[in-house]
PDB file of C-alpha atoms in Angstrom:
ATOM      1  CA  MET A   1      81.247 113.477 -84.280  1.00 61.00           C
ATOM      2  CA  GLY A   2      84.289 115.154 -85.850  1.00 76.00           C
ATOM      3  CA  ASP A   3      84.719 115.070 -89.630  1.00 92.00           C
ATOM      4  CA  THR A   4      88.173 113.024 -89.322  1.00 92.00           C
ATOM      5  CA  ARG A   5      86.525 110.456 -87.036  1.00 94.00           C
ATOM      6  CA  ARG A   6      83.403 110.261 -89.503  1.00 94.00           C
ATOM      7  CA  GLN A   7      85.904 110.018 -92.466  1.00 95.00           C
ATOM      8  CA  ILE A   8      87.845 107.105 -90.993  1.00 96.00           C
ATOM      9  CA  LEU A   9      84.673 105.237 -90.036  1.00 96.00           C
ATOM     10  CA  ALA A  10      83.311 105.730 -93.708  1.00 95.00           C
ATOM     11  CA  VAL A  11      86.671 104.460 -95.102  1.00 96.00           C
ATOM     12  CA  ALA A  12      86.785 101.761 -92.747  1.00 95.00           C
ATOM     13  CA  LEU A  13      83.246 100.658 -93.544  1.00 93.00           C
ATOM     14  CA  GLN A  14      84.137 100.664 -97.263  1.00 94.00           C
ATOM     15  CA  LEU A  15      87.213  98.590 -96.961  1.00 94.00           C
ATOM     16  CA  PHE A  16      85.802  96.185 -94.182  1.00 92.00           C
ATOM     17  CA  SER A  17      82.776  95.510 -96.635  1.00 88.00           C
ATOM     18  CA  GLU A  18      84.826  95.063 -99.769  1.00 88.00           C
ATOM     19  CA  ASN A  19      87.827  93.274 -98.333  1.00 89.00           C
ATOM     20  CA  GLY A  20      86.737  91.897 -94.896  1.00 87.00           C
ATOM     21  CA  TYR A  21      88.074  93.026 -91.525  1.00 88.00           C
ATOM     22  CA  PHE A  22      91.103  90.619 -91.522  1.00 90.00           C
ATOM     23  CA  ASN A  23      92.194  91.694 -95.045  1.00 92.00           C
ATOM     24  CA  THR A  24      92.094  95.384 -94.030  1.00 94.00           C
ATOM     25  CA  SER A  25      94.976  97.069 -92.107  1.00 94.00           C
ATOM     26  CA  VAL A  26      94.984 100.419 -90.272  1.00 95.00           C
ATOM     27  CA  HIS A  27      97.564 101.312 -92.914  1.00 95.00           C
ATOM     28  CA  ASP A  28      95.065 100.557 -95.617  1.00 96.00           C
ATOM     29  CA  ILE A  29      92.495 102.793 -93.891  1.00 96.00           C
ATOM     30  CA  LYS A  30      95.045 105.596 -93.582  1.00 94.00           C
ATOM     31  CA  ARG A  31      95.967 105.480 -97.252  1.00 95.00           C
ATOM     32  CA  ALA A  32      92.401 105.341 -98.482  1.00 96.00           C
ATOM     33  CA  ALA A  33      91.390 108.068 -96.135  1.00 95.00           C
ATOM     34  CA  GLY A  34      94.408 110.190 -96.942  1.00 94.00           C
ATOM     35  CA  LEU A  35      95.236 110.665 -93.397  1.00 94.00           C
ATOM     36  CA  SER A  36      98.465 110.243 -91.282  1.00 93.00           C
ATOM     37  CA  ILE A  37      98.753 107.202 -89.065  1.00 93.00           C
ATOM     38  CA  GLY A  38      98.820 109.780 -86.214  1.00 93.00           C
ATOM     39  CA  ALA A  39      95.266 110.971 -87.223  1.00 92.00           C
ATOM     40  CA  ILE A  40      93.969 107.558 -87.128  1.00 94.00           C
ATOM     41  CA  TYR A  41      95.579 106.641 -83.591  1.00 94.00           C
ATOM     42  CA  HIS A  42      94.347 110.047 -82.223  1.00 93.00           C
ATOM     43  CA  HIS A  43      90.819 108.925 -82.641  1.00 94.00           C
ATOM     44  CA  PHE A  44      91.067 105.051 -82.243  1.00 94.00           C
ATOM     45  CA  SER A  45      93.392 102.825 -80.501  1.00 93.00           C
ATOM     46  CA  GLY A  46      93.420 100.398 -83.408  1.00 92.00           C
ATOM     47  CA  LYS A  47      91.501  98.533 -85.966  1.00 92.00           C
ATOM     48  CA  GLU A  48      89.432  96.728 -83.389  1.00 90.00           C
ATOM     49  CA  SER A  49      88.313 100.116 -81.797  1.00 92.00           C
ATOM     50  CA  ILE A  50      87.477 101.358 -85.349  1.00 94.00           C
ATOM     51  CA  ALA A  51      85.256  98.239 -85.887  1.00 91.00           C
ATOM     52  CA  GLN A  52      83.806  98.476 -82.537  1.00 88.00           C
ATOM     53  CA  ALA A  53      82.819 102.229 -83.166  1.00 92.00           C
ATOM     54  CA  LEU A  54      81.337 101.385 -86.681  1.00 91.00           C
ATOM     55  CA  HIS A  55      79.386  98.444 -85.158  1.00 87.00           C
ATOM     56  CA  GLU A  56      77.940 100.794 -82.492  1.00 88.00           C
ATOM     57  CA  LEU A  57      77.181 103.584 -84.846  1.00 91.00           C
ATOM     58  CA  LEU A  58      75.347 101.047 -87.393  1.00 88.00           C
ATOM     59  CA  VAL A  59      73.447  99.314 -84.656  1.00 86.00           C
ATOM     60  CA  GLU A  60      72.346 102.608 -83.347  1.00 90.00           C
ATOM     61  CA  ARG A  61      71.328 103.922 -86.695  1.00 89.00           C
ATOM     62  CA  MET A  62      69.398 100.694 -87.512  1.00 86.00           C
ATOM     63  CA  SER A  63      67.635 101.008 -84.091  1.00 87.00           C
ATOM     64  CA  ALA A  64      66.547 104.459 -84.807  1.00 88.00           C
ATOM     65  CA  LEU A  65      65.129 103.454 -88.338  1.00 83.00           C
ATOM     66  CA  LEU A  66      63.248 100.541 -86.850  1.00 82.00           C
ATOM     67  CA  GLU A  67      61.976 102.606 -83.790  1.00 84.00           C
ATOM     68  CA  GLU A  68      60.675 105.201 -85.968  1.00 79.00           C
ATOM     69  CA  ARG A  69      58.821 102.558 -88.214  1.00 74.00           C
ATOM     70  CA  VAL A  70      57.530 100.671 -85.131  1.00 72.00           C
ATOM     71  CA  ALA A  71      55.916 103.817 -83.844  1.00 74.00           C
ATOM     72  CA  ALA A  72      54.555 105.124 -87.197  1.00 70.00           C
ATOM     73  CA  ALA A  73      51.859 102.481 -88.239  1.00 71.00           C
ATOM     74  CA  ALA A  74      48.652 101.249 -86.781  1.00 82.00           C
ATOM     75  CA  THR A  75      48.971  97.693 -87.439  1.00 91.00           C
ATOM     76  CA  VAL A  76      51.725  95.024 -86.998  1.00 92.00           C
ATOM     77  CA  CYS A  77      51.297  94.110 -90.717  1.00 94.00           C
ATOM     78  CA  GLU A  78      51.948  97.745 -91.887  1.00 93.00           C
ATOM     79  CA  ARG A  79      54.870  98.169 -89.594  1.00 92.00           C
ATOM     80  CA  SER A  80      56.451  95.169 -90.709  1.00 93.00           C
ATOM     81  CA  ARG A  81      56.009  96.065 -94.341  1.00 94.00           C
ATOM     82  CA  TRP A  82      57.524  99.482 -93.736  1.00 92.00           C
ATOM     83  CA  ILE A  83      60.449  98.005 -92.015  1.00 92.00           C
ATOM     84  CA  VAL A  84      61.057  95.697 -94.898  1.00 95.00           C
ATOM     85  CA  ALA A  85      60.727  98.675 -97.419  1.00 95.00           C
ATOM     86  CA  ASP A  86      63.245 100.515 -95.347  1.00 92.00           C
ATOM     87  CA  LEU A  87      65.758  97.597 -95.089  1.00 93.00           C
ATOM     88  CA  PHE A  88      65.332  97.047 -98.842  1.00 96.00           C
ATOM     89  CA  ALA A  89      65.926 100.780 -99.584  1.00 95.00           C
ATOM     90  CA  LEU A  90      68.879 100.839 -97.253  1.00 93.00           C
ATOM     91  CA  ALA A  91      70.268  98.024 -99.065  1.00 95.00           C
ATOM     92  CA  GLU A  92      69.949  99.610-102.407  1.00 96.00           C
ATOM     93  CA  THR A  93      71.304 102.893-101.308  1.00 95.00           C
ATOM     94  CA  GLU A  94      73.997 101.997 -98.930  1.00 93.00           C
ATOM     95  CA  PRO A  95      75.047  98.378 -99.755  1.00 94.00           C
ATOM     96  CA  THR A  96      78.132  98.668 -97.525  1.00 92.00           C
ATOM     97  CA  VAL A  97      76.070  99.408 -94.650  1.00 90.00           C
ATOM     98  CA  MET A  98      74.163  96.358 -95.063  1.00 89.00           C
ATOM     99  CA  ARG A  99      77.233  94.220 -95.974  1.00 88.00           C
ATOM    100  CA  PHE A 100      78.850  95.149 -92.816  1.00 85.00           C
ATOM    101  CA  ILE A 101      75.585  94.462 -90.623  1.00 83.00           C
ATOM    102  CA  LEU A 102      74.661  91.380 -92.304  1.00 81.00           C
ATOM    103  CA  HIS A 103      77.750  89.742 -93.716  1.00 73.00           C
ATOM    104  CA  ALA A 104      80.378  90.486 -91.351  1.00 70.00           C
ATOM    105  CA  ARG A 105      81.122  87.665 -88.551  1.00 72.00           C
ATOM    106  CA  HIS A 106      81.346  90.322 -85.995  1.00 68.00           C
ATOM    107  CA  GLN A 107      82.211  88.159 -83.100  1.00 70.00           C
ATOM    108  CA  GLU A 108      85.293  86.951 -84.798  1.00 74.00           C
ATOM    109  CA  PHE A 109      86.785  90.440 -84.478  1.00 72.00           C
ATOM    110  CA  LEU A 110      84.699  91.906 -81.915  1.00 74.00           C
ATOM    111  CA  PRO A 111      84.525  89.016 -79.396  1.00 76.00           C
ATOM    112  CA  ASP A 112      83.087  91.345 -76.587  1.00 77.00           C
ATOM    113  CA  ALA A 113      80.152  92.585 -78.944  1.00 74.00           C
ATOM    114  CA  PRO A 114      76.828  90.886 -78.458  1.00 71.00           C
ATOM    115  CA  PRO A 115      75.795  88.681 -81.359  1.00 71.00           C
ATOM    116  CA  ILE A 116      73.998  90.893 -83.910  1.00 68.00           C
ATOM    117  CA  CYS A 117      70.742  88.869 -83.379  1.00 70.00           C
ATOM    118  CA  SER A 118      70.748  90.064 -79.791  1.00 75.00           C
ATOM    119  CA  THR A 119      71.199  93.815 -80.541  1.00 80.00           C
ATOM    120  CA  ARG A 120      68.448  96.496 -80.142  1.00 84.00           C
ATOM    121  CA  PRO A 121      67.291  96.280 -83.728  1.00 84.00           C
ATOM    122  CA  PHE A 122      66.545  92.693 -83.699  1.00 85.00           C
ATOM    123  CA  GLN A 123      65.023  92.753 -80.299  1.00 88.00           C
ATOM    124  CA  LEU A 124      62.461  95.399 -81.863  1.00 88.00           C
ATOM    125  CA  LEU A 125      61.671  92.884 -84.450  1.00 89.00           C
ATOM    126  CA  LEU A 126      60.839  90.305 -81.672  1.00 91.00           C
ATOM    127  CA  LYS A 127      58.987  92.954 -79.946  1.00 91.00           C
ATOM    128  CA  LEU A 128      56.859  93.625 -82.954  1.00 91.00           C
ATOM    129  CA  VAL A 129      55.968  90.009 -83.251  1.00 94.00           C
ATOM    130  CA  GLU A 130      55.096  89.775 -79.511  1.00 95.00           C
ATOM    131  CA  GLU A 131      52.973  92.948 -79.798  1.00 93.00           C
ATOM    132  CA  GLY A 132      51.221  91.266 -82.736  1.00 95.00           C
ATOM    133  CA  MET A 133      50.316  88.141 -80.746  1.00 96.00           C
ATOM    134  CA  GLY A 134      49.023  90.446 -77.881  1.00 95.00           C
ATOM    135  CA  THR A 135      46.628  92.195 -80.362  1.00 94.00           C
ATOM    136  CA  GLY A 136      45.646  89.068 -82.011  1.00 96.00           C
ATOM    137  CA  GLU A 137      47.187  89.884 -85.416  1.00 96.00           C
ATOM    138  CA  VAL A 138      49.956  87.305 -85.033  1.00 97.00           C
ATOM    139  CA  ARG A 139      49.272  83.595 -84.158  1.00 97.00           C
ATOM    140  CA  ALA A 140      50.786  82.260 -80.950  1.00 96.00           C
ATOM    141  CA  LEU A 141      54.389  81.234 -81.644  1.00 96.00           C
ATOM    142  CA  GLU A 142      57.849  81.534 -80.279  1.00 96.00           C
ATOM    143  CA  PRO A 143      58.670  85.082 -80.950  1.00 94.00           C
ATOM    144  CA  THR A 144      62.026  84.213 -82.469  1.00 93.00           C
ATOM    145  CA  VAL A 145      60.448  81.910 -84.888  1.00 95.00           C
ATOM    146  CA  GLY A 146      57.922  84.539 -85.828  1.00 96.00           C
ATOM    147  CA  ALA A 147      60.452  87.153 -86.377  1.00 95.00           C
ATOM    148  CA  ALA A 148      62.446  84.767 -88.502  1.00 94.00           C
ATOM    149  CA  ALA A 149      59.341  83.946 -90.425  1.00 96.00           C
ATOM    150  CA  LEU A 150      58.198  87.652 -90.894  1.00 96.00           C
ATOM    151  CA  PHE A 151      61.484  89.100 -91.777  1.00 95.00           C
ATOM    152  CA  GLY A 152      63.872  86.151 -92.688  1.00 94.00           C
ATOM    153  CA  GLY A 153      62.848  86.034 -96.287  1.00 96.00           C
ATOM    154  CA  ALA A 154      63.479  89.855 -96.653  1.00 96.00           C
ATOM    155  CA  LEU A 155      66.850  89.435 -95.105  1.00 94.00           C
ATOM    156  CA  ARG A 156      67.636  86.477 -97.372  1.00 96.00           C
ATOM    157  CA  LEU A 157      66.668  88.838-100.430  1.00 97.00           C
ATOM    158  CA  ILE A 158      68.987  91.581 -99.112  1.00 96.00           C
ATOM    159  CA  HIS A 159      71.888  88.956 -99.123  1.00 94.00           C
ATOM    160  CA  LEU A 160      70.933  87.843-102.524  1.00 96.00           C
ATOM    161  CA  HIS A 161      71.059  91.468-103.723  1.00 97.00           C
ATOM    162  CA  LEU A 162      74.202  92.144-102.172  1.00 94.00           C
ATOM    163  CA  ASP A 163      75.693  89.044-103.859  1.00 93.00           C
ATOM    164  CA  GLY A 164      74.376  90.440-107.304  1.00 95.00           C
ATOM    165  CA  MET A 165      71.948  87.389-107.628  1.00 96.00           C
ATOM    166  CA  LEU A 166      68.658  89.313-108.117  1.00 96.00           C
ATOM    167  CA  PRO A 167      67.665  90.520-111.623  1.00 96.00           C
ATOM    168  CA  ALA A 168      65.614  93.342-110.444  1.00 97.00           C
ATOM    169  CA  PRO A 169      65.771  96.111-107.706  1.00 97.00           C
ATOM    170  CA  LEU A 170      64.680  94.885-104.176  1.00 97.00           C
ATOM    171  CA  ALA A 171      61.587  97.004-104.381  1.00 97.00           C
ATOM    172  CA  SER A 172      60.047  94.860-107.092  1.00 98.00           C
ATOM    173  CA  TYR A 173      60.011  92.026-104.497  1.00 98.00           C
ATOM    174  CA  LEU A 174      58.604  93.934-101.793  1.00 98.00           C
ATOM    175  CA  ASP A 175      54.893  92.817-102.079  1.00 98.00           C
ATOM    176  CA  ASP A 176      55.586  89.092-102.519  1.00 97.00           C
ATOM    177  CA  CYS A 177      58.081  89.113 -99.817  1.00 97.00           C
ATOM    178  CA  CYS A 178      55.825  90.828 -97.356  1.00 97.00           C
ATOM    179  CA  ASP A 179      52.759  88.753 -98.289  1.00 97.00           C
ATOM    180  CA  CYS A 180      54.893  85.481 -97.853  1.00 97.00           C
ATOM    181  CA  GLY A 181      56.313  86.625 -94.300  1.00 97.00           C
ATOM    182  CA  TRP A 182      52.864  88.033 -93.126  1.00 97.00           C
ATOM    183  CA  ARG A 183      50.976  84.571 -94.174  1.00 97.00           C
ATOM    184  CA  ALA A 184      53.511  82.770 -92.135  1.00 97.00           C
ATOM    185  CA  VAL A 185      52.659  84.559 -88.906  1.00 97.00           C
ATOM    186  CA  ALA A 186      49.170  85.957 -89.371  1.00 97.00           C
ATOM    187  CA  ALA A 187      46.484  84.831 -86.846  1.00 94.00           C
TER     188      ALA A 187
END
């Protein structure tokens, strides 16, 4: 990806996360990036195509992160803990990424994009629960319910962190969060 395209996406991520998609214009992105309007339109057909490219990039990045973790540990419990730790770390180090992924109502401005819960990262969480049921680590239950129980608390803590509602860093909640999630699904 070229430097100008990368710069446009980085600025758009920041502005979409801070102001929302509908409160950000291509001219706002142009100004914040210090580029000409022609440079923006050379790489993107408009604000929706910027948002689409950003969505695809972040979903791809999240997929790679989760795939790495799903392949790295021996047990489903260990993998789920590592996934939560990685998500917490991402929320701490790159809050704009997590805001865009979790807070943005993508279907309002990307009507052809699949709902975020049907993208590859969320499908990997379902697969992890299904695998756990297959190995006997996770009790028999609807995989969507299992994924919500296993990871829903972590995602809610991330929301609370992004809203400035937690008094301590996310990592300090890792043990309790993972223990609660695991108890909800363990066989």
